[in-house]
């Protein structure tokens, strides 16, 4: 029972933290420099991981799709099926989970270490709003970086599919991409990619919250890192279900 | 309640507890401008909490924490930010930003709060590093520094904005006697030349005798005795006498 109360109390604190972050987004100082630095740290530094994952996922999905569609003589649909799957769901979700692993852990550990070594207190004594400087800048950076990384994941995934297709069926680059995008609407891309802004908010908020409130020395930093990944990944998967439902409600033509 | 112009810091009837544990119980003291007040006491008696209350990092449960007649807990975030620019804080473990070089650590508050050119900022950084005996080390990362160097670097950062008040948490902790004496001399120099008001938390009695104009012993949430080093040595309280007569204290 006590564990449940502790969990609910912690969840309540997280909600207050998230609300404070949302309220701070439009309030000065905007910490533009730190946000840009974090976008580079979170976004640019994640590109190799996202690119490699995108190519691999696209290639594997292409092989699986071929195995299924070949039975019905529908190989021509492989590019379109792959593009729809990548853009609508696989790209956003895989990107979110990869970033939750790489960035969530890093935010949790970095802020946790800053908390236990009094660096966050030091920021405050230097008349810097540590919440805005550390947490809000990271949350905003995640919200900006995620859609960009998802776009990279989508296109590298489709490219990975092309590599497999051209190796098996000798399909040309032009034909492959023409077929791939024939089944994808602008709404597919926009809704699914913008959905990852919410993923970015979740990853940034949970990582920042756990790191910012860490305690207990180096063990506490380790815990903060692990908890950030676990909670942001679980939250992301659950929220994704809700967001898909919301998208289908707002854009019935996508069902 | 208004302090006399000579009183720079006034801690008035302050209570602070964490959960059921009382840390400070109606603690009061005053620190005149350009003087050093040393808080002595065993570990866990609320000395660092007192410093954090003065810096507005913690809020008291009751009482007033006045710096320049401004009650820190009642300040708005903007006012607190303005007041904090007048307060330097040297943390026990220095709390240097470990992702920044030494030079960047010291430049950080200047870039945030002073409209200086890059050259002017570099000049201030060089001046502060020279002041603490770390000239030429601006490119080093905190992880490359020894404990004493970190402490001096932390002091250089705390002094970057030329604070009127300096809060110092355990300046001698973990340092060899020579480095410890060097830091004491630096603090004395600041007090006499820059007129900085200081509150110093320490276990080191020789250091407290050197730096402090007035000393106080904090125990079980209360100030047991307050006065000059000579006065405390004559205290009727056996613990105060024992504390003052120990070689290092604590």
PDB file of C-alpha atoms in Angstrom, chain B residues 21-250:
ATOM      1  CA  UNK B  21      13.840  16.286  12.467  1.00  0.00           C
ATOM      2  CA  UNK B  22      14.391  19.813  13.751  1.00  0.00           C
ATOM      3  CA  UNK B  23      17.539  21.304  12.263  1.00  0.00           C
ATOM      4  CA  UNK B  24      17.317  24.931  13.412  1.00  0.00           C
ATOM      5  CA  UNK B  25      15.234  26.065  16.369  1.00  0.00           C
ATOM      6  CA  UNK B  26      14.790  29.856  16.706  1.00  0.00           C
ATOM      7  CA  UNK B  27      18.329  30.556  15.551  1.00  0.00           C
ATOM      8  CA  UNK B  28      19.360  34.226  15.440  1.00  0.00           C
ATOM      9  CA  UNK B  29      22.593  36.034  14.629  1.00  0.00           C
ATOM     10  CA  UNK B  30      23.785  39.191  12.938  1.00  0.00           C
ATOM     11  CA  UNK B  31      26.794  39.793  10.738  1.00  0.00           C
ATOM     12  CA  UNK B  32      28.131  43.364  10.417  1.00  0.00           C
ATOM     13  CA  UNK B  33      29.250  44.597   7.001  1.00  0.00           C
ATOM     14  CA  UNK B  34      32.830  43.659   5.982  1.00  0.00           C
ATOM     15  CA  UNK B  35      33.215  41.152   8.781  1.00  0.00           C
ATOM     16  CA  UNK B  36      33.478  37.367   8.954  1.00  0.00           C
ATOM     17  CA  UNK B  37      31.141  35.222  10.988  1.00  0.00           C
ATOM     18  CA  UNK B  38      32.232  31.608  11.531  1.00  0.00           C
ATOM     19  CA  UNK B  39      29.675  28.922  12.292  1.00  0.00           C
ATOM     20  CA  UNK B  40      31.175  26.000  14.159  1.00  0.00           C
ATOM     21  CA  UNK B  41      29.618  22.755  15.224  1.00  0.00           C
ATOM     22  CA  UNK B  42      29.588  19.026  14.763  1.00  0.00           C
ATOM     23  CA  UNK B  43      28.497  17.462  11.487  1.00  0.00           C
ATOM     24  CA  UNK B  44      24.764  17.409  10.811  1.00  0.00           C
ATOM     25  CA  UNK B  45      23.976  20.331  13.121  1.00  0.00           C
ATOM     26  CA  UNK B  46      22.552  22.563  10.405  1.00  0.00           C
ATOM     27  CA  UNK B  47      25.538  24.714   9.469  1.00  0.00           C
ATOM     28  CA  UNK B  48      25.273  24.082   5.722  1.00  0.00           C
ATOM     29  CA  UNK B  49      21.480  24.425   5.978  1.00  0.00           C
ATOM     30  CA  UNK B  50      22.064  27.909   7.429  1.00  0.00           C
ATOM     31  CA  UNK B  51      24.154  28.852   4.388  1.00  0.00           C
ATOM     32  CA  UNK B  52      21.525  27.458   2.014  1.00  0.00           C
ATOM     33  CA  UNK B  53      18.851  29.499   3.795  1.00  0.00           C
ATOM     34  CA  UNK B  54      20.972  32.612   3.333  1.00  0.00           C
ATOM     35  CA  UNK B  55      21.338  31.868  -0.380  1.00  0.00           C
ATOM     36  CA  UNK B  56      17.621  31.188  -0.771  1.00  0.00           C
ATOM     37  CA  UNK B  57      18.248  27.558  -1.734  1.00  0.00           C
ATOM     38  CA  UNK B  58      16.015  26.485   1.143  1.00  0.00           C
ATOM     39  CA  UNK B  59      13.064  28.262   2.720  1.00  0.00           C
ATOM     40  CA  UNK B  60      12.771  28.577   6.505  1.00  0.00           C
ATOM     41  CA  UNK B  61       9.709  27.196   8.275  1.00  0.00           C
ATOM     42  CA  UNK B  62       9.596  30.374  10.370  1.00  0.00           C
ATOM     43  CA  UNK B  63      11.697  33.467  10.959  1.00  0.00           C
ATOM     44  CA  UNK B  64      13.432  35.987   8.748  1.00  0.00           C
ATOM     45  CA  UNK B  65      16.614  35.735   6.698  1.00  0.00           C
ATOM     46  CA  UNK B  66      17.679  39.275   5.884  1.00  0.00           C
ATOM     47  CA  UNK B  67      20.480  40.252   3.544  1.00  0.00           C
ATOM     48  CA  UNK B  68      20.760  44.018   3.061  1.00  0.00           C
ATOM     49  CA  UNK B  69      17.366  44.328   4.781  1.00  0.00           C
ATOM     50  CA  UNK B  70      15.724  42.121   2.141  1.00  0.00           C
ATOM     51  CA  UNK B  71      13.941  39.066   3.517  1.00  0.00           C
ATOM     52  CA  UNK B  72      15.212  36.341   1.190  1.00  0.00           C
ATOM     53  CA  UNK B  73      12.197  33.968   1.477  1.00  0.00           C
ATOM     54  CA  UNK B  74       9.790  36.774   0.530  1.00  0.00           C
ATOM     55  CA  UNK B  75      11.610  37.848  -2.635  1.00  0.00           C
ATOM     56  CA  UNK B  76      10.061  37.241  -6.047  1.00  0.00           C
ATOM     57  CA  UNK B  77      12.131  35.114  -8.466  1.00  0.00           C
ATOM     58  CA  UNK B  78      13.338  38.279 -10.214  1.00  0.00           C
ATOM     59  CA  UNK B  79      14.273  39.989  -6.948  1.00  0.00           C
ATOM     60  CA  UNK B  80      15.976  36.828  -5.706  1.00  0.00           C
ATOM     61  CA  UNK B  81      17.984  36.593  -8.909  1.00  0.00           C
ATOM     62  CA  UNK B  82      19.086  40.210  -8.447  1.00  0.00           C
ATOM     63  CA  UNK B  83      20.032  39.630  -4.792  1.00  0.00           C
ATOM     64  CA  UNK B  84      21.893  36.422  -5.595  1.00  0.00           C
ATOM     65  CA  UNK B  85      24.190  38.377  -7.881  1.00  0.00           C
ATOM     66  CA  UNK B  86      25.420  40.090  -4.719  1.00  0.00           C
ATOM     67  CA  UNK B  87      26.021  36.761  -2.939  1.00  0.00           C
ATOM     68  CA  UNK B  88      28.883  34.379  -3.722  1.00  0.00           C
ATOM     69  CA  UNK B  89      28.728  30.765  -2.549  1.00  0.00           C
ATOM     70  CA  UNK B  90      31.702  28.442  -2.189  1.00  0.00           C
ATOM     71  CA  UNK B  91      30.406  24.881  -1.886  1.00  0.00           C
ATOM     72  CA  UNK B  92      32.139  22.248   0.195  1.00  0.00           C
ATOM     73  CA  UNK B  93      33.027  20.197  -2.920  1.00  0.00           C
ATOM     74  CA  UNK B  94      33.334  23.367  -5.062  1.00  0.00           C
ATOM     75  CA  UNK B  95      30.413  22.241  -7.318  1.00  0.00           C
ATOM     76  CA  UNK B  96      32.226  23.252 -10.495  1.00  0.00           C
ATOM     77  CA  UNK B  97      30.284  22.539 -13.692  1.00  0.00           C
ATOM     78  CA  UNK B  98      32.064  19.425 -14.861  1.00  0.00           C
ATOM     79  CA  UNK B  99      31.156  19.869 -18.528  1.00  0.00           C
ATOM     80  CA  UNK B 100      32.901  23.261 -18.644  1.00  0.00           C
ATOM     81  CA  UNK B 101      36.584  24.150 -18.424  1.00  0.00           C
ATOM     82  CA  UNK B 102      37.872  26.119 -15.483  1.00  0.00           C
ATOM     83  CA  UNK B 103      37.856  29.321 -17.528  1.00  0.00           C
ATOM     84  CA  UNK B 104      34.303  28.654 -18.748  1.00  0.00           C
ATOM     85  CA  UNK B 105      33.172  28.013 -15.167  1.00  0.00           C
ATOM     86  CA  UNK B 106      34.380  31.438 -14.100  1.00  0.00           C
ATOM     87  CA  UNK B 107      33.142  33.136 -17.270  1.00  0.00           C
ATOM     88  CA  UNK B 108      29.684  31.562 -16.862  1.00  0.00           C
ATOM     89  CA  UNK B 109      28.196  34.074 -14.356  1.00  0.00           C
ATOM     90  CA  UNK B 110      29.833  36.963 -16.222  1.00  0.00           C
ATOM     91  CA  UNK B 111      28.261  35.916 -19.522  1.00  0.00           C
ATOM     92  CA  UNK B 112      24.886  35.586 -17.826  1.00  0.00           C
ATOM     93  CA  UNK B 113      24.822  38.835 -15.877  1.00  0.00           C
ATOM     94  CA  UNK B 114      27.439  41.264 -17.190  1.00  0.00           C
ATOM     95  CA  UNK B 115      27.466  42.855 -20.588  1.00  0.00           C
ATOM     96  CA  UNK B 116      31.178  42.361 -21.190  1.00  0.00           C
ATOM     97  CA  UNK B 117      33.059  41.785 -24.418  1.00  0.00           C
ATOM     98  CA  UNK B 118      34.890  38.474 -24.863  1.00  0.00           C
ATOM     99  CA  UNK B 119      38.185  40.252 -24.115  1.00  0.00           C
ATOM    100  CA  UNK B 120      36.837  41.856 -20.955  1.00  0.00           C
ATOM    101  CA  UNK B 121      35.418  38.514 -19.790  1.00  0.00           C
ATOM    102  CA  UNK B 122      38.786  36.854 -20.416  1.00  0.00           C
ATOM    103  CA  UNK B 123      40.500  39.600 -18.414  1.00  0.00           C
ATOM    104  CA  UNK B 124      38.189  39.038 -15.440  1.00  0.00           C
ATOM    105  CA  UNK B 125      38.707  35.270 -15.677  1.00  0.00           C
ATOM    106  CA  UNK B 126      42.495  35.732 -15.747  1.00  0.00           C
ATOM    107  CA  UNK B 127      42.320  38.140 -12.806  1.00  0.00           C
ATOM    108  CA  UNK B 128      40.224  35.765 -10.692  1.00  0.00           C
ATOM    109  CA  UNK B 129      42.395  32.778 -11.549  1.00  0.00           C
ATOM    110  CA  UNK B 130      45.544  34.737 -10.624  1.00  0.00           C
ATOM    111  CA  UNK B 131      43.890  35.812  -7.387  1.00  0.00           C
ATOM    112  CA  UNK B 132      43.423  32.181  -6.328  1.00  0.00           C
ATOM    113  CA  UNK B 133      46.806  31.062  -7.664  1.00  0.00           C
ATOM    114  CA  UNK B 134      45.478  29.180 -10.675  1.00  0.00           C
ATOM    115  CA  UNK B 135      46.737  31.378 -13.517  1.00  0.00           C
ATOM    116  CA  UNK B 136      47.302  29.405 -16.709  1.00  0.00           C
ATOM    117  CA  UNK B 137      44.855  26.638 -15.796  1.00  0.00           C
ATOM    118  CA  UNK B 138      41.783  28.045 -17.541  1.00  0.00           C
ATOM    119  CA  UNK B 139      41.746  25.261 -20.157  1.00  0.00           C
ATOM    120  CA  UNK B 140      41.659  22.437 -17.618  1.00  0.00           C
ATOM    121  CA  UNK B 141      38.521  20.458 -16.883  1.00  0.00           C
ATOM    122  CA  UNK B 142      37.404  20.148 -13.227  1.00  0.00           C
ATOM    123  CA  UNK B 143      38.168  16.398 -13.307  1.00  0.00           C
ATOM    124  CA  UNK B 144      41.845  17.250 -13.923  1.00  0.00           C
ATOM    125  CA  UNK B 145      42.117  19.374 -10.767  1.00  0.00           C
ATOM    126  CA  UNK B 146      43.143  18.348  -7.259  1.00  0.00           C
ATOM    127  CA  UNK B 147      40.811  18.956  -4.307  1.00  0.00           C
ATOM    128  CA  UNK B 148      42.624  22.149  -3.326  1.00  0.00           C
ATOM    129  CA  UNK B 149      42.620  23.461  -6.895  1.00  0.00           C
ATOM    130  CA  UNK B 150      38.897  22.754  -7.201  1.00  0.00           C
ATOM    131  CA  UNK B 151      38.218  24.641  -3.998  1.00  0.00           C
ATOM    132  CA  UNK B 152      40.245  27.630  -5.207  1.00  0.00           C
ATOM    133  CA  UNK B 153      38.528  27.470  -8.596  1.00  0.00           C
ATOM    134  CA  UNK B 154      35.160  27.403  -6.841  1.00  0.00           C
ATOM    135  CA  UNK B 155      36.216  30.491  -4.935  1.00  0.00           C
ATOM    136  CA  UNK B 156      37.275  32.211  -8.162  1.00  0.00           C
ATOM    137  CA  UNK B 157      33.825  31.489  -9.637  1.00  0.00           C
ATOM    138  CA  UNK B 158      32.069  32.676  -6.481  1.00  0.00           C
ATOM    139  CA  UNK B 159      34.021  35.938  -6.735  1.00  0.00           C
ATOM    140  CA  UNK B 160      33.417  36.474 -10.454  1.00  0.00           C
ATOM    141  CA  UNK B 161      30.517  38.892  -9.927  1.00  0.00           C
ATOM    142  CA  UNK B 162      32.356  40.704  -7.097  1.00  0.00           C
ATOM    143  CA  UNK B 163      29.803  39.737  -4.435  1.00  0.00           C
ATOM    144  CA  UNK B 164      29.210  41.828  -1.355  1.00  0.00           C
ATOM    145  CA  UNK B 165      28.466  38.686   0.637  1.00  0.00           C
ATOM    146  CA  UNK B 166      30.432  35.448   0.503  1.00  0.00           C
ATOM    147  CA  UNK B 167      29.037  32.210   1.935  1.00  0.00           C
ATOM    148  CA  UNK B 168      31.733  29.605   2.435  1.00  0.00           C
ATOM    149  CA  UNK B 169      31.044  25.967   3.263  1.00  0.00           C
ATOM    150  CA  UNK B 170      34.006  24.183   4.827  1.00  0.00           C
ATOM    151  CA  UNK B 171      36.900  26.006   3.158  1.00  0.00           C
ATOM    152  CA  UNK B 172      39.464  23.659   4.726  1.00  0.00           C
ATOM    153  CA  UNK B 173      37.696  20.313   4.267  1.00  0.00           C
ATOM    154  CA  UNK B 174      39.956  17.756   2.634  1.00  0.00           C
ATOM    155  CA  UNK B 175      42.809  20.196   2.165  1.00  0.00           C
ATOM    156  CA  UNK B 176      46.393  20.040   3.394  1.00  0.00           C
ATOM    157  CA  UNK B 177      47.332  22.634   6.061  1.00  0.00           C
ATOM    158  CA  UNK B 178      49.309  24.806   3.626  1.00  0.00           C
ATOM    159  CA  UNK B 179      46.497  25.052   1.044  1.00  0.00           C
ATOM    160  CA  UNK B 180      44.028  25.582   3.861  1.00  0.00           C
ATOM    161  CA  UNK B 181      46.085  28.506   5.206  1.00  0.00           C
ATOM    162  CA  UNK B 182      46.368  29.962   1.678  1.00  0.00           C
ATOM    163  CA  UNK B 183      42.579  29.935   1.334  1.00  0.00           C
ATOM    164  CA  UNK B 184      42.202  31.550   4.771  1.00  0.00           C
ATOM    165  CA  UNK B 185      44.592  34.313   3.724  1.00  0.00           C
ATOM    166  CA  UNK B 186      42.648  34.850   0.542  1.00  0.00           C
ATOM    167  CA  UNK B 187      39.411  35.200   2.505  1.00  0.00           C
ATOM    168  CA  UNK B 188      41.070  37.651   4.912  1.00  0.00           C
ATOM    169  CA  UNK B 189      42.327  39.674   1.954  1.00  0.00           C
ATOM    170  CA  UNK B 190      38.827  39.807   0.490  1.00  0.00           C
ATOM    171  CA  UNK B 191      37.385  40.991   3.770  1.00  0.00           C
ATOM    172  CA  UNK B 192      39.937  43.722   4.331  1.00  0.00           C
ATOM    173  CA  UNK B 193      40.434  44.918   0.746  1.00  0.00           C
ATOM    174  CA  UNK B 194      37.047  44.353  -0.924  1.00  0.00           C
ATOM    175  CA  UNK B 195      34.970  44.761   2.240  1.00  0.00           C
ATOM    176  CA  UNK B 196      33.239  41.433   1.655  1.00  0.00           C
ATOM    177  CA  UNK B 197      30.894  40.185   4.382  1.00  0.00           C
ATOM    178  CA  UNK B 198      31.369  36.487   5.041  1.00  0.00           C
ATOM    179  CA  UNK B 199      29.610  33.621   6.708  1.00  0.00           C
ATOM    180  CA  UNK B 200      32.003  30.700   6.971  1.00  0.00           C
ATOM    181  CA  UNK B 201      31.006  27.208   8.048  1.00  0.00           C
ATOM    182  CA  UNK B 202      33.975  25.271   9.337  1.00  0.00           C
ATOM    183  CA  UNK B 203      35.161  22.456  11.563  1.00  0.00           C
ATOM    184  CA  UNK B 204      38.653  23.851  11.566  1.00  0.00           C
ATOM    185  CA  UNK B 205      39.172  25.865  14.767  1.00  0.00           C
ATOM    186  CA  UNK B 206      42.572  27.383  13.824  1.00  0.00           C
ATOM    187  CA  UNK B 207      41.023  28.489  10.534  1.00  0.00           C
ATOM    188  CA  UNK B 208      37.985  29.965  12.321  1.00  0.00           C
ATOM    189  CA  UNK B 209      40.301  31.871  14.693  1.00  0.00           C
ATOM    190  CA  UNK B 210      42.208  33.313  11.710  1.00  0.00           C
ATOM    191  CA  UNK B 211      39.176  34.308   9.630  1.00  0.00           C
ATOM    192  CA  UNK B 212      36.357  34.991  12.056  1.00  0.00           C
ATOM    193  CA  UNK B 213      35.625  38.304  13.726  1.00  0.00           C
ATOM    194  CA  UNK B 214      32.865  36.503  15.556  1.00  0.00           C
ATOM    195  CA  UNK B 215      32.261  32.793  16.011  1.00  0.00           C
ATOM    196  CA  UNK B 216      29.185  30.813  16.987  1.00  0.00           C
ATOM    197  CA  UNK B 217      28.762  27.184  17.981  1.00  0.00           C
ATOM    198  CA  UNK B 218      25.647  25.504  16.636  1.00  0.00           C
ATOM    199  CA  UNK B 219      24.402  22.405  18.445  1.00  0.00           C
ATOM    200  CA  UNK B 220      21.060  20.585  18.424  1.00  0.00           C
ATOM    201  CA  UNK B 221      19.414  23.351  16.437  1.00  0.00           C
ATOM    202  CA  UNK B 222      20.490  26.186  18.728  1.00  0.00           C
ATOM    203  CA  UNK B 223      23.423  28.541  19.004  1.00  0.00           C
ATOM    204  CA  UNK B 224      25.164  27.510  22.220  1.00  0.00           C
ATOM    205  CA  UNK B 225      27.502  30.484  22.328  1.00  0.00           C
ATOM    206  CA  UNK B 226      28.520  33.434  20.184  1.00  0.00           C
ATOM    207  CA  UNK B 227      31.413  35.846  20.475  1.00  0.00           C
ATOM    208  CA  UNK B 228      35.057  36.362  19.596  1.00  0.00           C
ATOM    209  CA  UNK B 229      37.400  33.377  19.762  1.00  0.00           C
ATOM    210  CA  UNK B 230      38.710  34.612  23.126  1.00  0.00           C
ATOM    211  CA  UNK B 231      35.180  34.954  24.501  1.00  0.00           C
ATOM    212  CA  UNK B 232      34.217  31.451  23.401  1.00  0.00           C
ATOM    213  CA  UNK B 233      37.297  30.001  25.057  1.00  0.00           C
ATOM    214  CA  UNK B 234      35.989  31.394  28.333  1.00  0.00           C
ATOM    215  CA  UNK B 235      32.462  30.092  27.717  1.00  0.00           C
ATOM    216  CA  UNK B 236      30.689  28.486  30.638  1.00  0.00           C
ATOM    217  CA  UNK B 237      29.403  25.782  28.319  1.00  0.00           C
ATOM    218  CA  UNK B 238      31.760  22.782  28.488  1.00  0.00           C
ATOM    219  CA  UNK B 239      31.049  21.715  24.884  1.00  0.00           C
ATOM    220  CA  UNK B 240      31.958  25.162  23.573  1.00  0.00           C
ATOM    221  CA  UNK B 241      35.210  25.163  25.558  1.00  0.00           C
ATOM    222  CA  UNK B 242      35.992  21.639  24.400  1.00  0.00           C
ATOM    223  CA  UNK B 243      35.297  22.638  20.814  1.00  0.00           C
ATOM    224  CA  UNK B 244      37.472  25.729  21.013  1.00  0.00           C
ATOM    225  CA  UNK B 245      40.342  23.880  22.665  1.00  0.00           C
ATOM    226  CA  UNK B 246      40.431  21.070  20.127  1.00  0.00           C
ATOM    227  CA  UNK B 247      43.268  21.164  17.596  1.00  0.00           C
ATOM    228  CA  UNK B 248      40.991  21.058  14.567  1.00  0.00           C
ATOM    229  CA  UNK B 249      37.496  20.894  15.976  1.00  0.00           C
ATOM    230  CA  UNK B 250      34.692  18.723  14.693  1.00  0.00           C
TER     231      UNK B 250
END
